[in-house]
XYZ file of C-alpha atoms in Angstrom:
607
model
C 0.080 0.085 -0.236
C 1.127 3.203 -0.851
C 1.090 6.415 1.902
C 0.045 9.839 0.400
C -1.898 10.883 -2.281
C -3.564 7.052 -3.076
C -4.910 6.806 0.282
C -7.973 4.733 -0.424
C -5.551 2.282 -2.704
C -3.148 1.580 0.149
C -2.270 2.694 4.195
C 1.148 2.184 5.659
C 0.649 2.052 9.166
C 3.399 2.981 11.329
C 3.931 1.826 15.150
C 4.174 4.644 18.022
C 7.342 4.407 19.780
C 6.004 3.985 23.205
C 3.088 1.438 22.552
C 2.968 -1.983 24.174
C 2.835 -5.038 22.199
C 1.645 -7.843 23.372
C 2.933 -10.648 24.662
C 1.979 -13.851 24.211
C 3.879 -17.493 23.716
C 7.102 -18.977 22.388
C 5.184 -21.069 19.650
C 3.338 -18.372 18.276
C 4.085 -16.171 15.194
C 3.572 -11.909 15.023
C 0.315 -11.135 14.243
C 0.302 -9.027 10.920
C -1.268 -5.866 12.361
C 2.591 -5.840 14.163
C 4.170 -6.777 11.366
C 2.818 -4.319 8.677
C 2.360 -1.180 11.213
C 6.706 -1.070 11.905
C 8.292 -3.108 8.728
C 5.778 -3.485 5.806
C 2.753 -1.950 3.718
C 0.843 -3.724 1.649
C -1.580 -2.680 -1.696
C -4.371 -5.003 -2.965
C -5.380 -5.575 -6.369
C -8.541 -4.619 -5.732
C -8.859 -1.949 -2.365
C -12.371 -2.029 -2.840
C -12.709 -6.043 -1.770
C -14.249 -6.537 1.558
C -10.196 -8.465 2.234
C -8.941 -5.067 1.750
C -11.233 -2.275 3.813
C -11.103 -5.576 6.516
C -7.430 -5.002 6.814
C -7.654 -1.548 7.186
C -10.403 -1.742 10.074
C -8.097 -3.445 11.593
C -4.562 -1.869 11.343
C -6.827 1.246 12.837
C -7.927 -0.149 15.607
C -4.635 -1.527 16.764
C -3.342 2.193 15.911
C -6.309 3.160 18.042
C -5.318 0.561 20.665
C -1.552 1.413 20.844
C -2.551 4.744 21.998
C -4.739 4.318 24.926
C -2.091 1.980 25.864
C 0.362 5.126 25.458
C -1.594 6.874 26.938
C -2.357 4.789 29.909
C 1.614 4.172 30.390
C 2.405 8.035 30.362
C -0.832 8.524 33.184
C 1.724 5.589 35.137
C -2.358 3.518 35.241
C -2.554 0.325 35.375
C 0.778 -0.228 33.473
C 2.336 -3.016 35.391
C -0.613 -4.269 35.594
C -1.647 -4.319 32.115
C 1.823 -6.403 30.989
C 1.517 -8.754 34.070
C -2.579 -9.859 33.211
C -0.972 -10.421 29.638
C 2.064 -12.129 31.030
C -0.384 -14.685 32.908
C -3.087 -14.654 29.978
C -0.574 -16.046 27.394
C 1.737 -18.564 29.467
C 4.749 -17.005 29.422
C 8.410 -16.727 31.287
C 9.532 -13.875 32.367
C 13.735 -13.409 31.502
C 16.140 -12.492 34.275
C 17.110 -8.556 33.222
C 20.302 -8.500 35.503
C 22.069 -12.300 33.391
C 20.775 -10.296 30.570
C 22.066 -7.426 30.967
C 25.535 -8.697 31.498
C 25.138 -10.774 29.192
C 24.642 -8.107 26.323
C 28.245 -6.273 27.947
C 30.031 -8.811 27.881
C 32.562 -9.387 24.162
C 32.234 -13.107 22.757
C 32.947 -13.983 19.712
C 29.714 -14.931 17.281
C 29.834 -18.177 15.485
C 27.203 -18.273 12.297
C 24.409 -21.034 12.590
C 24.478 -23.744 9.914
C 22.420 -22.968 6.682
C 18.650 -24.072 6.833
C 17.409 -25.389 3.664
C 14.990 -23.649 2.022
C 11.877 -24.105 3.132
C 12.852 -24.097 7.395
C 10.413 -23.002 10.034
C 12.354 -19.819 11.880
C 13.346 -21.303 15.309
C 12.169 -19.483 19.039
C 14.858 -17.183 18.988
C 14.599 -15.848 16.091
C 10.787 -14.988 16.502
C 11.076 -13.953 19.709
C 12.615 -10.942 18.203
C 10.000 -9.311 16.624
C 8.223 -8.972 20.518
C 5.134 -10.354 19.642
C 3.328 -13.634 18.947
C 0.002 -14.863 16.982
C -2.521 -16.849 18.822
C -2.511 -19.487 16.189
C 0.953 -21.762 16.452
C 2.985 -22.383 13.528
C 2.479 -25.118 10.803
C 4.964 -28.135 11.576
C 7.713 -29.490 9.403
C 9.897 -32.242 8.853
C 12.545 -29.556 8.347
C 11.402 -27.491 11.572
C 10.976 -31.235 13.856
C 14.896 -32.435 13.240
C 15.879 -28.827 13.930
C 14.668 -28.736 16.912
C 15.415 -31.891 17.859
C 18.816 -30.520 18.199
C 18.071 -27.701 19.744
C 16.603 -29.233 22.683
C 19.476 -31.244 23.476
C 22.489 -28.475 24.301
C 19.374 -25.248 24.522
C 20.441 -23.518 28.026
C 17.467 -21.822 29.554
C 18.312 -18.895 31.820
C 16.061 -19.100 34.674
C 15.188 -15.184 36.811
C 17.603 -14.705 40.038
C 15.564 -12.249 41.620
C 11.868 -10.603 42.043
C 13.021 -8.212 40.475
C 13.422 -9.625 37.124
C 9.379 -10.205 36.808
C 8.592 -6.613 36.477
C 9.329 -5.053 33.120
C 7.876 -3.382 30.260
C 7.632 -4.532 26.578
C 10.038 -3.078 24.075
C 8.256 -2.260 20.901
C 8.441 -3.981 17.599
C 10.352 -1.133 15.932
C 12.972 -0.922 18.673
C 13.710 -4.334 18.746
C 13.888 -4.740 15.022
C 16.463 -1.511 14.910
C 17.939 -2.990 17.875
C 18.834 -6.520 15.317
C 19.712 -4.263 13.044
C 22.532 -3.125 14.389
C 23.039 -5.905 15.872
C 23.335 -7.555 12.220
C 25.782 -4.381 11.831
C 28.430 -5.121 14.158
C 28.408 -8.842 14.238
C 28.744 -10.021 17.772
C 25.441 -11.425 18.242
C 23.946 -9.408 21.185
C 21.261 -7.177 22.134
C 22.869 -3.211 22.446
C 19.495 -2.070 22.792
C 19.185 -4.031 26.163
C 21.774 -1.735 27.669
C 18.964 1.169 27.848
C 15.700 -0.229 27.343
C 14.161 -3.462 29.576
C 13.866 -6.762 27.629
C 10.921 -8.064 25.516
C 10.530 -11.699 26.490
C 12.230 -13.952 25.121
C 14.832 -11.816 23.809
C 17.860 -13.514 25.871
C 20.400 -14.835 23.358
C 20.886 -18.548 23.001
C 23.981 -20.040 24.438
C 25.212 -23.204 22.416
C 28.429 -24.633 23.899
C 29.431 -21.288 25.742
C 28.798 -19.165 22.703
C 26.239 -16.851 21.375
C 24.459 -18.055 18.274
C 23.254 -15.946 16.053
C 22.096 -16.061 11.835
C 23.390 -15.023 8.390
C 21.685 -11.881 6.776
C 19.652 -14.350 4.408
C 18.632 -16.185 6.955
C 16.971 -13.865 8.744
C 15.387 -12.543 5.747
C 14.262 -15.319 5.144
C 12.493 -16.170 7.931
C 11.067 -12.671 7.735
C 9.584 -13.179 4.371
C 8.197 -16.855 5.764
C 6.611 -15.048 9.173
C 5.475 -12.681 6.853
C 3.682 -15.297 4.081
C 2.415 -17.261 7.110
C 0.552 -14.137 8.598
C -1.360 -12.616 4.900
C -2.568 -16.364 4.707
C -3.848 -16.462 8.151
C -5.787 -13.210 7.115
C -6.329 -15.177 3.715
C -4.118 -12.525 1.164
C -1.340 -13.558 -0.787
C 1.964 -11.745 -1.957
C 1.188 -11.497 -5.924
C 0.336 -8.937 -8.495
C -2.047 -10.628 -10.256
C -0.857 -9.247 -14.116
C 2.203 -10.984 -12.898
C 0.042 -14.325 -12.705
C -1.970 -13.663 -15.275
C 1.630 -13.208 -17.655
C 3.637 -16.662 -16.254
C 0.658 -18.569 -16.415
C 0.695 -17.628 -20.290
C 3.775 -19.982 -20.350
C 1.408 -22.844 -20.282
C -0.690 -22.496 -23.001
C 1.931 -21.369 -25.087
C 3.884 -24.685 -24.578
C 1.006 -26.002 -25.119
C 0.349 -25.002 -28.671
C 4.025 -25.526 -29.325
C 3.568 -29.375 -28.717
C 0.458 -29.695 -30.394
C 2.379 -27.631 -34.280
C 5.057 -30.101 -33.561
C 3.126 -33.440 -32.447
C 0.987 -32.218 -36.024
C 3.948 -31.983 -37.932
C 5.572 -35.120 -36.285
C 4.532 -37.559 -39.187
C 5.777 -35.458 -42.313
C 8.619 -35.707 -40.632
C 9.820 -39.266 -39.126
C 6.960 -41.313 -41.417
C 7.472 -38.691 -44.487
C 5.764 -41.989 -47.263
C 2.477 -41.101 -45.572
C 0.157 -39.614 -48.067
C -1.242 -36.549 -47.137
C -4.230 -36.805 -47.995
C -6.038 -40.394 -48.124
C -8.461 -40.975 -50.702
C -11.921 -43.654 -50.064
C -13.885 -45.186 -48.997
C -14.265 -42.435 -46.500
C -15.948 -39.536 -48.442
C -14.448 -36.208 -48.156
C -16.562 -32.962 -48.796
C -14.872 -29.700 -49.595
C -15.826 -28.251 -47.134
C -14.499 -30.193 -44.614
C -11.007 -31.956 -45.696
C -8.856 -33.901 -43.803
C -8.034 -33.590 -41.017
C -11.092 -31.656 -39.834
C -13.901 -34.514 -39.138
C -10.692 -36.284 -37.719
C -10.173 -32.785 -35.406
C -13.872 -32.330 -35.268
C -15.544 -35.657 -34.444
C -13.289 -36.135 -31.337
C -14.062 -32.642 -29.629
C -17.578 -33.274 -30.012
C -17.245 -36.562 -28.388
C -15.050 -34.929 -25.546
C -17.722 -32.397 -24.657
C -20.750 -35.594 -24.152
C -17.794 -37.260 -22.041
C -17.458 -33.732 -20.166
C -20.898 -32.953 -19.529
C -21.725 -36.354 -17.862
C -19.327 -36.729 -15.355
C -21.009 -34.817 -12.878
C -23.883 -36.647 -13.422
C -21.766 -40.026 -13.215
C -20.684 -38.489 -9.765
C -23.911 -37.536 -8.279
C -25.440 -40.759 -9.455
C -23.427 -42.242 -7.694
C -23.074 -39.807 -4.655
C -27.397 -40.594 -4.976
C -26.440 -44.460 -4.632
C -24.369 -44.659 -2.015
C -24.980 -41.879 -0.201
C -22.791 -43.252 3.184
C -19.683 -43.853 1.335
C -17.856 -41.130 -0.141
C -14.931 -42.766 -0.938
C -16.996 -46.131 -2.250
C -19.182 -43.100 -4.261
C -15.432 -41.024 -5.911
C -14.074 -44.915 -6.442
C -17.146 -46.200 -8.480
C -17.594 -43.039 -10.421
C -14.059 -42.352 -11.615
C -14.024 -46.065 -12.691
C -17.130 -45.447 -14.834
C -15.788 -42.011 -16.128
C -12.478 -43.761 -17.523
C -14.176 -46.510 -18.939
C -16.900 -43.720 -20.539
C -13.808 -41.482 -21.464
C -12.616 -44.778 -23.191
C -15.203 -46.091 -25.360
C -16.972 -42.651 -26.890
C -12.665 -41.869 -28.247
C -12.795 -45.309 -29.427
C -16.563 -44.749 -31.189
C -14.663 -42.433 -33.012
C -13.135 -44.568 -34.764
C -16.196 -46.804 -36.648
C -18.192 -43.796 -37.134
C -15.057 -42.041 -39.515
C -14.662 -45.663 -41.027
C -10.773 -45.229 -40.306
C -10.900 -49.590 -40.103
C -11.714 -49.283 -43.726
C -9.566 -46.981 -44.985
C -6.625 -49.413 -43.431
C -4.481 -50.777 -46.766
C -2.406 -53.101 -44.810
C -3.729 -56.257 -43.049
C -1.766 -55.363 -39.803
C -1.203 -51.786 -38.345
C 1.556 -50.128 -39.499
C 2.315 -46.023 -39.712
C 3.024 -47.093 -43.900
C -1.441 -47.189 -43.576
C -3.043 -44.196 -43.826
C -5.145 -45.681 -40.591
C -1.945 -44.365 -38.413
C -2.482 -40.262 -39.664
C -6.015 -40.270 -39.397
C -6.158 -41.913 -35.697
C -3.211 -39.754 -35.000
C -5.397 -36.662 -35.933
C -8.874 -38.123 -33.983
C -6.389 -38.322 -30.736
C -4.659 -34.607 -31.108
C -8.685 -34.103 -31.422
C -9.728 -35.225 -28.714
C -6.416 -33.767 -26.712
C -7.045 -29.893 -28.105
C -10.281 -30.099 -26.446
C -8.886 -31.300 -23.036
C -6.044 -28.788 -23.292
C -8.101 -26.266 -24.417
C -10.600 -26.487 -20.706
C -7.906 -27.272 -18.856
C -6.053 -24.259 -19.929
C -9.919 -22.337 -18.976
C -10.292 -23.312 -15.644
C -6.902 -22.590 -14.704
C -7.172 -18.841 -16.216
C -10.311 -19.416 -13.333
C -8.290 -20.222 -10.575
C -6.050 -17.243 -10.889
C -8.953 -15.224 -10.751
C -10.399 -16.408 -7.782
C -7.019 -14.753 -5.893
C -7.824 -10.764 -7.163
C -9.119 -9.711 -4.514
C -6.865 -11.449 -2.286
C -3.631 -10.669 -3.842
C -0.982 -8.221 -1.968
C 2.088 -6.660 -2.464
C 4.455 -5.899 -0.228
C 6.973 -3.985 0.570
C 9.488 -3.550 3.560
C 10.576 0.152 4.908
C 12.656 1.620 6.661
C 11.954 4.121 9.061
C 14.401 6.923 10.868
C 13.271 7.695 14.416
C 12.754 11.022 13.278
C 10.398 9.852 10.201
C 8.682 7.507 13.036
C 7.823 10.373 15.337
C 6.601 11.999 12.266
C 3.954 9.123 11.739
C 2.768 8.281 14.928
C -0.680 9.694 14.731
C -1.066 8.670 11.026
C -4.897 9.101 10.475
C -6.402 6.372 7.834
C -8.921 7.013 6.024
C -12.067 7.932 7.935
C -14.830 6.095 5.295
C -12.760 3.010 5.711
C -12.974 3.008 10.008
C -14.780 -0.064 11.047
C -15.826 -1.397 8.446
C -14.890 -4.728 10.102
C -18.185 -4.124 13.061
C -20.809 -2.726 10.640
C -21.828 -6.405 8.338
C -21.277 -6.619 5.041
C -25.402 -5.809 3.907
C -25.418 -1.973 5.820
C -28.380 -1.590 6.992
C -31.081 0.964 5.484
C -31.048 3.482 7.470
C -27.254 3.821 7.384
C -27.389 4.333 3.450
C -30.941 5.991 3.395
C -28.574 8.620 6.024
C -25.190 8.645 3.860
C -26.963 8.207 0.357
C -30.437 11.083 1.982
C -29.413 12.803 -1.891
C -29.947 10.271 -3.977
C -33.310 9.057 -5.008
C -34.757 5.711 -4.593
C -33.839 4.041 -7.729
C -30.549 4.932 -7.051
C -30.633 3.737 -3.398
C -31.994 0.828 -4.446
C -29.104 0.272 -7.007
C -26.469 0.872 -4.684
C -27.531 -1.665 -2.492
C -28.083 -4.524 -5.359
C -24.213 -3.892 -6.026
C -22.814 -4.323 -3.039
C -24.988 -7.875 -2.272
C -23.455 -8.980 -5.742
C -20.378 -7.657 -4.745
C -20.057 -9.633 -1.423
C -22.410 -12.786 -2.890
C -19.557 -12.816 -5.833
C -16.625 -12.733 -2.746
C -17.903 -16.035 -0.871
C -18.337 -17.555 -4.412
C -14.702 -16.800 -5.316
C -13.907 -17.464 -1.229
C -15.488 -21.259 -2.115
C -13.973 -21.337 -4.517
C -10.012 -21.043 -2.881
C -11.339 -23.288 -0.546
C -12.129 -25.750 -2.820
C -8.820 -25.548 -5.346
C -6.656 -25.748 -1.958
C -9.054 -28.733 -0.405
C -7.799 -30.189 -3.772
C -4.375 -29.266 -4.760
C -3.265 -28.920 -1.059
C -1.684 -25.179 -1.521
C -2.662 -22.319 -2.929
C -3.175 -23.026 -6.924
C -1.791 -19.441 -7.580
C 1.411 -21.388 -5.701
C 2.030 -24.514 -8.459
C 5.261 -23.560 -10.571
C 4.205 -22.756 -14.307
C 6.868 -25.718 -14.696
C 4.500 -28.420 -13.207
C 1.385 -26.866 -14.776
C 3.440 -27.310 -18.932
C 3.943 -30.357 -17.563
C 0.652 -31.708 -16.891
C -0.403 -30.794 -20.114
C 1.901 -32.579 -21.976
C 1.187 -35.483 -19.836
C -2.841 -34.778 -21.257
C -1.449 -34.917 -24.628
C 1.016 -37.959 -24.657
C -1.804 -40.489 -23.059
C -4.405 -39.481 -25.402
C -2.194 -40.330 -28.749
C -0.391 -43.427 -26.959
C -3.549 -44.416 -25.894
C -5.613 -43.666 -28.310
C -3.272 -45.819 -30.725
C -2.774 -48.851 -28.580
C -6.522 -49.292 -28.450
C -7.840 -48.314 -32.286
C -4.347 -51.042 -33.622
C -5.908 -53.677 -30.817
C -10.036 -52.660 -32.337
C -8.285 -53.391 -36.087
C -7.236 -56.425 -35.605
C -10.149 -57.808 -33.452
C -13.637 -58.681 -34.946
C -15.535 -55.854 -33.915
C -13.681 -54.024 -37.108
C -15.379 -56.803 -39.712
C -18.174 -56.417 -41.535
C -20.915 -58.952 -39.928
C -21.087 -62.033 -42.348
C -24.487 -60.836 -44.570
C -23.078 -57.667 -44.933
C -23.158 -56.448 -48.740
C -19.628 -57.193 -48.938
C -20.830 -60.652 -48.605
C -23.245 -60.543 -50.619
C -21.735 -59.511 -53.572
C -19.170 -62.571 -53.690
C -18.043 -63.385 -50.754
C -18.927 -67.146 -49.223
C -20.241 -67.506 -45.778
C -17.440 -70.032 -45.360
C -15.162 -67.193 -46.405
C -16.369 -64.817 -44.466
C -16.598 -67.023 -41.155
C -12.778 -67.974 -41.631
C -12.125 -64.294 -42.000
C -13.815 -63.569 -38.759
C -12.308 -66.828 -36.568
C -8.454 -65.298 -37.535
C -9.395 -62.424 -35.885
C -9.641 -64.355 -32.355
C -6.172 -63.403 -31.386
C -7.126 -59.396 -31.843
C -10.148 -60.290 -29.436
C -7.816 -61.490 -26.907
C -5.587 -58.518 -27.571
C -8.340 -55.508 -27.669
C -10.123 -57.191 -24.539
C -6.312 -57.135 -22.635
C -5.678 -53.247 -23.570
C -8.989 -52.185 -23.062
C -9.296 -53.359 -19.406
C -5.449 -52.113 -18.798
C -6.121 -48.460 -19.807
C -9.075 -48.133 -17.950
C -7.181 -48.585 -15.454
C -4.004 -46.946 -16.219
C -6.980 -44.091 -16.286
C -8.600 -44.578 -13.243
C -5.227 -44.654 -11.240
C -4.696 -41.007 -12.758
C -8.035 -40.275 -12.142
C -7.753 -41.537 -8.324
C -4.467 -39.322 -7.744
C -6.055 -36.586 -8.602
C -8.717 -36.052 -5.906
C -8.325 -34.108 -2.565
C -8.095 -37.755 -0.729
C -4.856 -38.208 -2.405
C -3.329 -35.284 -4.335
C -2.123 -33.295 -1.087
C -0.926 -36.287 0.449
C 1.482 -36.778 -2.776
C 1.682 -33.086 -3.914
C 1.277 -32.122 -6.786
C 4.991 -32.076 -7.956
C 4.484 -36.142 -7.606
C 1.179 -36.283 -8.757
C 2.936 -34.467 -11.904
C 5.945 -36.802 -12.261
C 4.339 -40.088 -11.996
C 2.294 -38.831 -14.764
C 4.622 -37.965 -17.447
C 6.919 -41.262 -16.687
C 3.010 -42.981 -17.147
C 2.025 -41.125 -20.692
C 6.063 -41.489 -21.654
C 5.204 -45.466 -21.315
C 2.030 -45.464 -23.139
C 3.362 -42.933 -25.941
C 6.204 -45.101 -26.795
C 4.144 -48.692 -26.544
C 1.476 -46.945 -28.880
C 3.876 -46.055 -31.363
C 5.528 -49.362 -30.982
C 2.326 -51.462 -32.159
C 1.917 -49.259 -35.090
C 5.836 -50.282 -36.408
C 6.896 -46.418 -35.167
C 10.609 -47.248 -33.636
C 11.129 -50.003 -34.763
């Protein structure tokens, strides 16, 4: 948020120098209001959203509370009692003032901590330097548990030496951060501000083998960013720019288009002897030349499969209302089978087996090229809908995206801005309902007509409903992926689209080759071709010679259904958050690549 001329679009909140931040337990994080007021400013992508107004109101209310605390401290009223009450309510432990002062006056060589992983959790001593904690504990991670188990063995806690150490006042956040920055410059690892100010809970340095434990600047900056991300997530906010996210995701459709372009020219490059214009028996229209029928027909059948998917899952949920897992398993299995059946139904509709010249599947046959384009048409429809859903998922985060910038303010600037005012129209927005009462709206719009008043109410209701719908959509996406959708790397999205295309190509080639070898692709014995010259015995012999092809078809079809079913089950809220999006995409890539080369193999394309 930019302080100054854009009061409606942004607001920068600075902490008063004499305010007393609330204290909490050492296993919690600093609150968003305390972090942003002293170090960061937030700028919303959509300042008129409910999230922005709520945060502005929270910042204003926090500033007023801090001003009241400062006034009480100056007048000497209930300052010590407030500190004791907060300390007791959060079950905190006081730090000895005398021992902390003695430690800060000594000059000892410092040791740097071992660099942690890029996703490590901040240590309790690092969190304590922020001067305050939130009411929600940090979510544990494997890196944090390993680090905690190592630290608990050698960590020495300091205990109060006398009762006077229990009486203290909390240093403000700005002072704790300024003292920490001074320590980073000197490199001694001690809080020199303790010589002139009272200590903050948990700010005493930790000792490891008699040496003070310090951290590198990069690790400290990384932990600050980690803390800020956690607090923004608690408020339902995310760092980022909507334009930047859309531009970055646009690499996915560009990559998908290039992949389709390469696969469209691959048969001509790898198999140049294929005739580009297949002839009879398929009657191509001048208005629908090759390969338009091979593209449009699978697109229509894919749309039918997509429309039936919701009905299938709803049907199994109705049949098995008490078993969601069973309905999910059966629904995914039935949908996978239906998709393969509809995709293979395009082959006999377009008379692909009738255009075959060879008696076995081979890339030299024109049926290979037609089957190739049938698969590309199905994959194109799937890719377009998937890309559109990706853009819709990013649009759900537009109202909760903020731009965070760090403020490095001097004491003079903090003294000037300690009485900063928020826009009056944004005060106490959180205390008001989403839909304002008619009386308040009527008083603020007394000069407007009833028609304008009704329109304003309807617009506000529509805006609130849209934000609730977006909130529900974000929750569904995060339940599915186990992480915010905007945090999925663009490389993973590109690889997922490539997996889909390769799997469709490979499975279509495999199933069509098995279908053309089976008796299902032949005309019945009493067909027109048999009546024109072939005897019943010859037709029966021709059908019986395809028994081996029938076995191959009834093996290939269930195998492809199982593979499609496994991929569908991995892409469910019950499994995907556990294994991770990256793991799912890599597993899909291995399966899709194997199916693709297997499809080329049955058509003698890699021999």
